[in-house]
């Protein structure tokens, strides 16, 4: 049976107390391929938008995708990048990076998705990197439009840097449209409802929710049907990751001691140059930084 993951509302640790709709990670579903974190934000008309002060990441890539609005990204390897709908920001944290995100003043509405991709053990300590793509392949049908964020879809491959066999696509369906997604052999699939209404293999997917099919459940294609309002959805797929990971706060590692060291280094980065070396420093229009919370009293384990 396909697994339905409804979203839950999460308050972010930001200045403005905005909330997001989160599906992954979930008690019943940790990852889809290397995709390990899925937040859907908005659409909101709140004028304070998104103000996320400097915070670190390790062992993952962040993917920012906008449907409406504009955001400024800054990071500790010197990137300053505005992103608009139809473009992709990909930050490879590798061994460590810090960044901030600020929705731009002229933004009336903001509608965004933020995703994390776990890096395989062999690559998780690569040097940090940042990539902005405004050249993503677009495939047009008479009643649908597919934008390839990462991987290959319908014969079009995005140049986005990937470390695993994976796929990310934004698919827009006109009202009452059927679309058959060709299933890559061995891939597991998730379909995230970003806007409108659709069903995957007959199962309705609620707004901000996702439906998951394991690699044994996809068959050779998955049938999507949009409702009367049409739909915008994300296809998130990949080869099952196959490695236990340890996700805590903004870090992905493998052991409790690694997480503990990362946390210490971030929380001391302003006072201790040795601690600052991992994440680097930068300045932005937000100011300040978000400290890592206390670790739980139990040992964290990869799973
Ligand atoms: Mn972040």
Tab-separated table of N, CA and C and ligand atoms in Angstrom, residues 52 55-57 62 91 99-101 114 116 250, ligand 1:
chain	number	residue	atom	x	y	z
A	52	UNK	N	15.646	33.986	8.502
A	52	UNK	CA	16.345	32.904	9.180
A	52	UNK	C	17.802	33.319	9.330
A	55	UNK	N	22.961	30.072	10.567
A	55	UNK	CA	22.959	28.762	11.230
A	55	UNK	C	23.780	27.813	10.373
A	56	UNK	N	24.281	26.737	10.969
A	56	UNK	CA	25.209	25.851	10.265
A	56	UNK	C	24.518	24.627	9.670
A	57	UNK	N	25.222	23.949	8.783
A	57	UNK	CA	24.815	22.628	8.309
A	57	UNK	C	26.057	21.771	8.103
A	62	UNK	N	21.249	21.455	0.958
A	62	UNK	CA	19.937	22.086	1.062
A	62	UNK	C	19.496	22.510	-0.336
A	91	UNK	N	22.874	24.165	-1.847
A	91	UNK	CA	24.045	24.373	-1.004
A	91	UNK	C	24.529	23.025	-0.509
A	99	UNK	N	24.825	29.606	6.848
A	99	UNK	CA	24.102	30.478	5.903
A	99	UNK	C	22.923	31.154	6.581
A	100	UNK	N	22.347	32.146	5.870
A	100	UNK	CA	21.123	32.800	6.333
A	100	UNK	C	20.213	33.023	5.139
A	101	UNK	N	18.917	33.164	5.443
A	101	UNK	CA	17.933	33.378	4.382
A	101	UNK	C	16.963	34.477	4.799
A	114	UNK	N	11.660	23.805	1.086
A	114	UNK	CA	13.064	23.542	1.397
A	114	UNK	C	13.247	22.059	1.672
A	116	UNK	N	16.201	18.753	2.152
A	116	UNK	CA	17.576	18.336	2.426
A	116	UNK	C	17.854	17.006	1.753
A	250	UNK	N	20.510	20.934	12.717
A	250	UNK	CA	20.844	21.211	11.310
A	250	UNK	C	21.998	20.365	10.806
B	1	LIG	MN1	19.485	26.173	6.546
